[in-house]
Amino acid sequence: MQLIQHSFCPHSRFIRLVLGEYGLTAELVDEPVWERRAEFLTLNPAATTPVLIDDGVTIVGVQPIAEYIDEKYGEAAGAMRLMPSDLAGRAEVRRLISWFNDKFFAEVSEYLVQEKILKRNLSATNGGGAPDSGAIRAARVNVGYHLGYIGWLLKSRNWLATNRITYADLAAAAHLSAADYLGDVPWNEDESAKQWYARIKSRPAFRPLLAESLPGLAPAPTYANLDF
Amino acid sequence: MQLIQHSFCPHSRFIRLVLGEYGLTAELVDEPVWERRAEFLTLNPAATTPVLIDDGVTIVGVQPIAEYIDEKYGEAAGAMRLMPSDLAGRAEVRRLISWFNDKFFAEVSEYLVQEKILKRNLSATNGGGAPDSGAIRAARVNVGYHLGYIGWLLKSRNWLATNRITYADLAAAAHLSAADYLGDVPWNEDESAKQWYARIKSRPAFRPLLAESLPGLAPAPTYANLDF
């Protein structure tokens, strides 16, 4: 298996966590999406990561990859399957996957990754330059609202979608981890959300993410600290 | 079944086409999403349509609803199933669902519906007012690029994802139909895309969409013309 990704793409991080939880190993291939390489556009004309190649099949995009992994490997995981088996549970997991991959991304992690990380790779004529402080401020306000929502969900459940860990937790944690690396998550605003994230980041599947760092941009001090 | 939707929400149109193809009947409940009614936010805190209620189960969001319908009703449809049964085919259908529901929406249909339709319902302080002509111009340029992509796909396939009609065709046609109502699709730019759309809009499932109109905003002359 090959996962075409980049380190701070939250959608790629979600798939890496899923593969890790299932004990599946994929070669990670970093794609500089901002270069819009012709070879990559042939694989995915939308020019986005992640793309998974498995057994000669190319699966493009985060939701298709998550569904593919569930269809191909989910059943074999037995009680550790990351999707519930009942229709209502599956619908709730997918609602929350979309909440984080679409809504949280648009309101928080896309701004932060774009302004603080991707812009460093772009020339001034291609949208590079100093981070937009307005966008970063907006993302920081929005992340508090999402922590509150996570805390609210945890009032009635052990994990975000059900009483077991599912894709929903991994999607949420993947997006939060990108923001957390940058020091932009106000964990003290919601104690339940903080405890939930401490549980997730202690899992072995999380370790490779916590070990990564960007040249010239060190992680926030508590990023890899399992007890905050 | 109840489908909470609004007429020109392209995501709701996609689900209506899916239900129509499967011969499933749902009561349509129009939700004025711009009012952010407390009762609706309880059902879907993201405040978006569509939401499906089926047998007491609430399914929120377009992708979760499409997957739910496939899981619950797909197999019974036999050869008319709108999702392929092989993993690679399913991945390709999902890639294209996301292409239209996410990318086409962000680049074309969201602009058009927001500027030309939803703004009519908003007060000036809530973002109402005259349509933003820059946004509409951008959408019109982008739609040509998407027609070209549809034409390119049809060079190697009878329908967008495979040689049979799938969710991918219905998602694409749903978004195009909203733009087409507004007269914003340059059909003459791609003959294959035009022929494909003529095939889709002749299907019985499409009829209810073609019969709808907005008070004070008549459809473009060819909107309901099956031969253009």
mmCIF file with all atom_site columns, N, CA and C in Angstrom, chain A residues 44-46 57-60 63-64 67-68 71-72 87-88 90-91 94-95 98-99 102-103 145 149, chain B residues 44-46 57-60 63-64 67-68 71-72 87-88 90-91 94-95 98-99 102-103 145 149:
data_model
loop_
_atom_site.group_PDB
_atom_site.id
_atom_site.type_symbol
_atom_site.label_atom_id
_atom_site.label_alt_id
_atom_site.label_comp_id
_atom_site.label_asym_id
_atom_site.label_entity_id
_atom_site.label_seq_id
_atom_site.pdbx_PDB_ins_code
_atom_site.Cartn_x
_atom_site.Cartn_y
_atom_site.Cartn_z
_atom_site.occupancy
_atom_site.B_iso_or_equiv
_atom_site.pdbx_formal_charge
_atom_site.auth_seq_id
_atom_site.auth_comp_id
_atom_site.auth_asym_id
_atom_site.auth_atom_id
_atom_site.pdbx_PDB_model_num
ATOM 1   N N  . ASN A 1 44  ? -5.115  12.300 -9.574  1.00 0.00 ? 44  ASN A N  1
ATOM 2   C CA . ASN A 1 44  ? -6.253  13.000 -8.966  1.00 0.00 ? 44  ASN A CA 1
ATOM 3   C C  . ASN A 1 44  ? -6.371  14.414 -9.517  1.00 0.00 ? 44  ASN A C  1
ATOM 4   N N  . PRO A 1 45  ? -7.246  14.587 -10.510 1.00 0.00 ? 45  PRO A N  1
ATOM 5   C CA . PRO A 1 45  ? -7.382  15.921 -11.120 1.00 0.00 ? 45  PRO A CA 1
ATOM 6   C C  . PRO A 1 45  ? -7.834  17.002 -10.128 1.00 0.00 ? 45  PRO A C  1
ATOM 7   N N  . ALA A 1 46  ? -8.346  16.620 -8.973  1.00 0.00 ? 46  ALA A N  1
ATOM 8   C CA . ALA A 1 46  ? -8.708  17.632 -7.983  1.00 0.00 ? 46  ALA A CA 1
ATOM 9   C C  . ALA A 1 46  ? -7.473  18.122 -7.227  1.00 0.00 ? 46  ALA A C  1
ATOM 10  N N  . VAL A 1 57  ? -5.369  -0.749 -7.067  1.00 0.00 ? 57  VAL A N  1
ATOM 11  C CA . VAL A 1 57  ? -6.560  0.108  -7.108  1.00 0.00 ? 57  VAL A CA 1
ATOM 12  C C  . VAL A 1 57  ? -6.199  1.483  -6.540  1.00 0.00 ? 57  VAL A C  1
ATOM 13  N N  . THR A 1 58  ? -6.590  2.540  -7.241  1.00 0.00 ? 58  THR A N  1
ATOM 14  C CA . THR A 1 58  ? -6.336  3.896  -6.764  1.00 0.00 ? 58  THR A CA 1
ATOM 15  C C  . THR A 1 58  ? -7.613  4.432  -6.134  1.00 0.00 ? 58  THR A C  1
ATOM 16  N N  . ILE A 1 59  ? -7.520  4.861  -4.889  1.00 0.00 ? 59  ILE A N  1
ATOM 17  C CA . ILE A 1 59  ? -8.696  5.398  -4.209  1.00 0.00 ? 59  ILE A CA 1
ATOM 18  C C  . ILE A 1 59  ? -8.389  6.841  -3.841  1.00 0.00 ? 59  ILE A C  1
ATOM 19  N N  . VAL A 1 60  ? -9.226  7.738  -4.348  1.00 0.00 ? 60  VAL A N  1
ATOM 20  C CA . VAL A 1 60  ? -8.943  9.169  -4.278  1.00 0.00 ? 60  VAL A CA 1
ATOM 21  C C  . VAL A 1 60  ? -9.861  9.851  -3.276  1.00 0.00 ? 60  VAL A C  1
ATOM 22  N N  . GLN A 1 63  ? -12.965 10.504 2.143   1.00 0.00 ? 63  GLN A N  1
ATOM 23  C CA . GLN A 1 63  ? -14.164 9.710  2.432   1.00 0.00 ? 63  GLN A CA 1
ATOM 24  C C  . GLN A 1 63  ? -14.157 8.404  1.632   1.00 0.00 ? 63  GLN A C  1
ATOM 25  N N  . PRO A 1 64  ? -13.847 8.451  0.307   1.00 0.00 ? 64  PRO A N  1
ATOM 26  C CA . PRO A 1 64  ? -13.729 7.178  -0.426  1.00 0.00 ? 64  PRO A CA 1
ATOM 27  C C  . PRO A 1 64  ? -12.703 6.230  0.191   1.00 0.00 ? 64  PRO A C  1
ATOM 28  N N  . GLU A 1 67  ? -14.192 4.643  3.405   1.00 0.00 ? 67  GLU A N  1
ATOM 29  C CA . GLU A 1 67  ? -15.212 3.630  3.081   1.00 0.00 ? 67  GLU A CA 1
ATOM 30  C C  . GLU A 1 67  ? -14.561 2.373  2.499   1.00 0.00 ? 67  GLU A C  1
ATOM 31  N N  . TYR A 1 68  ? -13.560 2.577  1.641   1.00 0.00 ? 68  TYR A N  1
ATOM 32  C CA . TYR A 1 68  ? -12.854 1.449  1.031   1.00 0.00 ? 68  TYR A CA 1
ATOM 33  C C  . TYR A 1 68  ? -12.198 0.584  2.111   1.00 0.00 ? 68  TYR A C  1
ATOM 34  N N  . GLU A 1 71  ? -14.796 -1.367 3.877   1.00 0.00 ? 71  GLU A N  1
ATOM 35  C CA . GLU A 1 71  ? -15.335 -2.468 3.061   1.00 0.00 ? 71  GLU A CA 1
ATOM 36  C C  . GLU A 1 71  ? -14.338 -3.616 2.912   1.00 0.00 ? 71  GLU A C  1
ATOM 37  N N  . LYS A 1 72  ? -13.047 -3.277 2.797   1.00 0.00 ? 72  LYS A N  1
ATOM 38  C CA . LYS A 1 72  ? -12.057 -4.316 2.547   1.00 0.00 ? 72  LYS A CA 1
ATOM 39  C C  . LYS A 1 72  ? -11.513 -4.942 3.833   1.00 0.00 ? 72  LYS A C  1
ATOM 40  N N  . LEU A 1 87  ? -27.169 0.488  10.954  1.00 0.00 ? 87  LEU A N  1
ATOM 41  C CA . LEU A 1 87  ? -27.336 1.615  10.024  1.00 0.00 ? 87  LEU A CA 1
ATOM 42  C C  . LEU A 1 87  ? -27.318 2.963  10.726  1.00 0.00 ? 87  LEU A C  1
ATOM 43  N N  . ALA A 1 88  ? -27.977 3.065  11.871  1.00 0.00 ? 88  ALA A N  1
ATOM 44  C CA . ALA A 1 88  ? -28.045 4.354  12.555  1.00 0.00 ? 88  ALA A CA 1
ATOM 45  C C  . ALA A 1 88  ? -26.657 4.755  13.070  1.00 0.00 ? 88  ALA A C  1
ATOM 46  N N  . ARG A 1 90  ? -23.780 3.831  11.810  1.00 0.00 ? 90  ARG A N  1
ATOM 47  C CA . ARG A 1 90  ? -22.939 4.192  10.660  1.00 0.00 ? 90  ARG A CA 1
ATOM 48  C C  . ARG A 1 90  ? -23.264 5.605  10.182  1.00 0.00 ? 90  ARG A C  1
ATOM 49  N N  . ALA A 1 91  ? -24.559 5.942  10.200  1.00 0.00 ? 91  ALA A N  1
ATOM 50  C CA . ALA A 1 91  ? -24.954 7.288  9.780   1.00 0.00 ? 91  ALA A CA 1
ATOM 51  C C  . ALA A 1 91  ? -24.376 8.345  10.726  1.00 0.00 ? 91  ALA A C  1
ATOM 52  N N  . ARG A 1 94  ? -20.673 8.754  10.042  1.00 0.00 ? 94  ARG A N  1
ATOM 53  C CA . ARG A 1 94  ? -20.445 9.535  8.803   1.00 0.00 ? 94  ARG A CA 1
ATOM 54  C C  . ARG A 1 94  ? -20.793 11.006 8.985   1.00 0.00 ? 94  ARG A C  1
ATOM 55  N N  . ARG A 1 95  ? -21.836 11.283 9.772   1.00 0.00 ? 95  ARG A N  1
ATOM 56  C CA . ARG A 1 95  ? -22.165 12.691 10.048  1.00 0.00 ? 95  ARG A CA 1
ATOM 57  C C  . ARG A 1 95  ? -20.974 13.378 10.695  1.00 0.00 ? 95  ARG A C  1
ATOM 58  N N  . SER A 1 98  ? -17.928 13.922 8.432   1.00 0.00 ? 98  SER A N  1
ATOM 59  C CA . SER A 1 98  ? -18.139 15.113 7.608   1.00 0.00 ? 98  SER A CA 1
ATOM 60  C C  . SER A 1 98  ? -18.015 16.383 8.457   1.00 0.00 ? 98  SER A C  1
ATOM 61  N N  . TRP A 1 99  ? -18.506 16.324 9.693   1.00 0.00 ? 99  TRP A N  1
ATOM 62  C CA . TRP A 1 99  ? -18.371 17.485 10.585  1.00 0.00 ? 99  TRP A CA 1
ATOM 63  C C  . TRP A 1 99  ? -16.904 17.912 10.661  1.00 0.00 ? 99  TRP A C  1
ATOM 64  N N  . ASP A 1 102 ? -15.104 18.299 6.800   1.00 0.00 ? 102 ASP A N  1
ATOM 65  C CA . ASP A 1 102 ? -15.621 19.410 5.992   1.00 0.00 ? 102 ASP A CA 1
ATOM 66  C C  . ASP A 1 102 ? -15.735 20.694 6.812   1.00 0.00 ? 102 ASP A C  1
ATOM 67  N N  . LYS A 1 103 ? -16.508 20.624 7.904   1.00 0.00 ? 103 LYS A N  1
ATOM 68  C CA . LYS A 1 103 ? -16.829 21.842 8.654   1.00 0.00 ? 103 LYS A CA 1
ATOM 69  C C  . LYS A 1 103 ? -15.627 22.331 9.489   1.00 0.00 ? 103 LYS A C  1
ATOM 70  N N  . TYR A 1 145 ? -15.312 26.719 19.787  1.00 0.00 ? 145 TYR A N  1
ATOM 71  C CA . TYR A 1 145 ? -16.685 26.279 19.575  1.00 0.00 ? 145 TYR A CA 1
ATOM 72  C C  . TYR A 1 145 ? -16.730 24.764 19.277  1.00 0.00 ? 145 TYR A C  1
ATOM 73  N N  . TYR A 1 149 ? -18.393 21.495 21.307  1.00 0.00 ? 149 TYR A N  1
ATOM 74  C CA . TYR A 1 149 ? -19.270 20.478 20.704  1.00 0.00 ? 149 TYR A CA 1
ATOM 75  C C  . TYR A 1 149 ? -18.782 19.076 21.053  1.00 0.00 ? 149 TYR A C  1
ATOM 76  N N  . ASN B 1 44  ? -29.904 18.865 13.267  1.00 0.00 ? 44  ASN B N  1
ATOM 77  C CA . ASN B 1 44  ? -28.605 18.975 12.615  1.00 0.00 ? 44  ASN B CA 1
ATOM 78  C C  . ASN B 1 44  ? -27.911 20.272 13.010  1.00 0.00 ? 44  ASN B C  1
ATOM 79  N N  . PRO B 1 45  ? -27.022 20.192 14.002  1.00 0.00 ? 45  PRO B N  1
ATOM 80  C CA . PRO B 1 45  ? -26.334 21.409 14.474  1.00 0.00 ? 45  PRO B CA 1
ATOM 81  C C  . PRO B 1 45  ? -25.511 22.099 13.392  1.00 0.00 ? 45  PRO B C  1
ATOM 82  N N  . ALA B 1 46  ? -25.213 21.410 12.292  1.00 0.00 ? 46  ALA B N  1
ATOM 83  C CA . ALA B 1 46  ? -24.496 22.080 11.204  1.00 0.00 ? 46  ALA B CA 1
ATOM 84  C C  . ALA B 1 46  ? -25.439 22.945 10.363  1.00 0.00 ? 46  ALA B C  1
ATOM 85  N N  . VAL B 1 57  ? -35.036 6.657  12.182  1.00 0.00 ? 57  VAL B N  1
ATOM 86  C CA . VAL B 1 57  ? -33.602 6.959  12.168  1.00 0.00 ? 57  VAL B CA 1
ATOM 87  C C  . VAL B 1 57  ? -33.388 8.282  11.450  1.00 0.00 ? 57  VAL B C  1
ATOM 88  N N  . THR B 1 58  ? -32.585 9.160  12.044  1.00 0.00 ? 58  THR B N  1
ATOM 89  C CA . THR B 1 58  ? -32.279 10.446 11.414  1.00 0.00 ? 58  THR B CA 1
ATOM 90  C C  . THR B 1 58  ? -30.908 10.352 10.765  1.00 0.00 ? 58  THR B C  1
ATOM 91  N N  . ILE B 1 59  ? -30.841 10.646 9.471   1.00 0.00 ? 59  ILE B N  1
ATOM 92  C CA . ILE B 1 59  ? -29.571 10.583 8.765   1.00 0.00 ? 59  ILE B CA 1
ATOM 93  C C  . ILE B 1 59  ? -29.276 11.980 8.240   1.00 0.00 ? 59  ILE B C  1
ATOM 94  N N  . VAL B 1 60  ? -28.139 12.510 8.671   1.00 0.00 ? 60  VAL B N  1
ATOM 95  C CA . VAL B 1 60  ? -27.809 13.910 8.438   1.00 0.00 ? 60  VAL B CA 1
ATOM 96  C C  . VAL B 1 60  ? -26.719 14.040 7.384   1.00 0.00 ? 60  VAL B C  1
ATOM 97  N N  . GLN B 1 63  ? -23.751 12.782 1.997   1.00 0.00 ? 63  GLN B N  1
ATOM 98  C CA . GLN B 1 63  ? -22.986 11.549 1.822   1.00 0.00 ? 63  GLN B CA 1
ATOM 99  C C  . GLN B 1 63  ? -23.500 10.450 2.758   1.00 0.00 ? 63  GLN B C  1
ATOM 100 N N  . PRO B 1 64  ? -23.735 10.762 4.048   1.00 0.00 ? 64  PRO B N  1
ATOM 101 C CA . PRO B 1 64  ? -24.336 9.736  4.916   1.00 0.00 ? 64  PRO B CA 1
ATOM 102 C C  . PRO B 1 64  ? -25.677 9.224  4.390   1.00 0.00 ? 64  PRO B C  1
ATOM 103 N N  . GLU B 1 67  ? -25.032 6.822  1.397   1.00 0.00 ? 67  GLU B N  1
ATOM 104 C CA . GLU B 1 67  ? -24.507 5.530  1.853   1.00 0.00 ? 67  GLU B CA 1
ATOM 105 C C  . GLU B 1 67  ? -25.596 4.717  2.555   1.00 0.00 ? 67  GLU B C  1
ATOM 106 N N  . TYR B 1 68  ? -26.412 5.413  3.353   1.00 0.00 ? 68  TYR B N  1
ATOM 107 C CA . TYR B 1 68  ? -27.504 4.744  4.065   1.00 0.00 ? 68  TYR B CA 1
ATOM 108 C C  . TYR B 1 68  ? -28.482 4.107  3.077   1.00 0.00 ? 68  TYR B C  1
ATOM 109 N N  . GLU B 1 71  ? -26.948 1.073  1.604   1.00 0.00 ? 71  GLU B N  1
ATOM 110 C CA . GLU B 1 71  ? -26.884 -0.052 2.544   1.00 0.00 ? 71  GLU B CA 1
ATOM 111 C C  . GLU B 1 71  ? -28.259 -0.660 2.792   1.00 0.00 ? 71  GLU B C  1
ATOM 112 N N  . LYS B 1 72  ? -29.287 0.191  2.839   1.00 0.00 ? 72  LYS B N  1
ATOM 113 C CA . LYS B 1 72  ? -30.607 -0.327 3.183   1.00 0.00 ? 72  LYS B CA 1
ATOM 114 C C  . LYS B 1 72  ? -31.399 -0.808 1.968   1.00 0.00 ? 72  LYS B C  1
ATOM 115 N N  . LEU B 1 87  ? -15.027 -3.018 -5.343  1.00 0.00 ? 87  LEU B N  1
ATOM 116 C CA . LEU B 1 87  ? -14.397 -1.967 -4.531  1.00 0.00 ? 87  LEU B CA 1
ATOM 117 C C  . LEU B 1 87  ? -13.893 -0.802 -5.377  1.00 0.00 ? 87  LEU B C  1
ATOM 118 N N  . ALA B 1 88  ? -13.262 -1.113 -6.520  1.00 0.00 ? 88  ALA B N  1
ATOM 119 C CA . ALA B 1 88  ? -12.702 -0.031 -7.336  1.00 0.00 ? 88  ALA B CA 1
ATOM 120 C C  . ALA B 1 88  ? -13.813 0.839  -7.916  1.00 0.00 ? 88  ALA B C  1
ATOM 121 N N  . ARG B 1 90  ? -16.793 1.300  -6.644  1.00 0.00 ? 90  ARG B N  1
ATOM 122 C CA . ARG B 1 90  ? -17.382 2.082  -5.553  1.00 0.00 ? 90  ARG B CA 1
ATOM 123 C C  . ARG B 1 90  ? -16.507 3.292  -5.230  1.00 0.00 ? 90  ARG B C  1
ATOM 124 N N  . ALA B 1 91  ? -15.190 3.078  -5.244  1.00 0.00 ? 91  ALA B N  1
ATOM 125 C CA . ALA B 1 91  ? -14.267 4.185  -4.962  1.00 0.00 ? 91  ALA B CA 1
ATOM 126 C C  . ALA B 1 91  ? -14.391 5.272  -6.037  1.00 0.00 ? 91  ALA B C  1
ATOM 127 N N  . ARG B 1 94  ? -17.592 7.212  -5.490  1.00 0.00 ? 94  ARG B N  1
ATOM 128 C CA . ARG B 1 94  ? -17.458 8.137  -4.343  1.00 0.00 ? 94  ARG B CA 1
ATOM 129 C C  . ARG B 1 94  ? -16.547 9.318  -4.679  1.00 0.00 ? 94  ARG B C  1
ATOM 130 N N  . ARG B 1 95  ? -15.491 9.064  -5.460  1.00 0.00 ? 95  ARG B N  1
ATOM 131 C CA . ARG B 1 95  ? -14.623 10.179 -5.867  1.00 0.00 ? 95  ARG B CA 1
ATOM 132 C C  . ARG B 1 95  ? -15.454 11.220 -6.618  1.00 0.00 ? 95  ARG B C  1
ATOM 133 N N  . SER B 1 98  ? -17.967 13.198 -4.499  1.00 0.00 ? 98  SER B N  1
ATOM 134 C CA . SER B 1 98  ? -17.270 14.280 -3.810  1.00 0.00 ? 98  SER B CA 1
ATOM 135 C C  . SER B 1 98  ? -16.878 15.381 -4.786  1.00 0.00 ? 98  SER B C  1
ATOM 136 N N  . TRP B 1 99  ? -16.487 14.995 -6.001  1.00 0.00 ? 99  TRP B N  1
ATOM 137 C CA . TRP B 1 99  ? -16.162 16.019 -7.018  1.00 0.00 ? 99  TRP B CA 1
ATOM 138 C C  . TRP B 1 99  ? -17.330 16.994 -7.174  1.00 0.00 ? 99  TRP B C  1
ATOM 139 N N  . ASP B 1 102 ? -18.727 18.478 -3.409  1.00 0.00 ? 102 ASP B N  1
ATOM 140 C CA . ASP B 1 102 ? -17.792 19.371 -2.713  1.00 0.00 ? 102 ASP B CA 1
ATOM 141 C C  . ASP B 1 102 ? -17.182 20.400 -3.663  1.00 0.00 ? 102 ASP B C  1
ATOM 142 N N  . LYS B 1 103 ? -16.529 19.905 -4.720  1.00 0.00 ? 103 LYS B N  1
ATOM 143 C CA . LYS B 1 103 ? -15.758 20.804 -5.590  1.00 0.00 ? 103 LYS B CA 1
ATOM 144 C C  . LYS B 1 103 ? -16.671 21.637 -6.510  1.00 0.00 ? 103 LYS B C  1
ATOM 145 N N  . TYR B 1 145 ? -15.424 24.655 -17.224 1.00 0.00 ? 145 TYR B N  1
ATOM 146 C CA . TYR B 1 145 ? -14.341 23.718 -16.932 1.00 0.00 ? 145 TYR B CA 1
ATOM 147 C C  . TYR B 1 145 ? -14.911 22.360 -16.471 1.00 0.00 ? 145 TYR B C  1
ATOM 148 N N  . TYR B 1 149 ? -14.749 18.494 -18.109 1.00 0.00 ? 149 TYR B N  1
ATOM 149 C CA . TYR B 1 149 ? -14.353 17.286 -17.374 1.00 0.00 ? 149 TYR B CA 1
ATOM 150 C C  . TYR B 1 149 ? -15.383 16.169 -17.579 1.00 0.00 ? 149 TYR B C  1
#
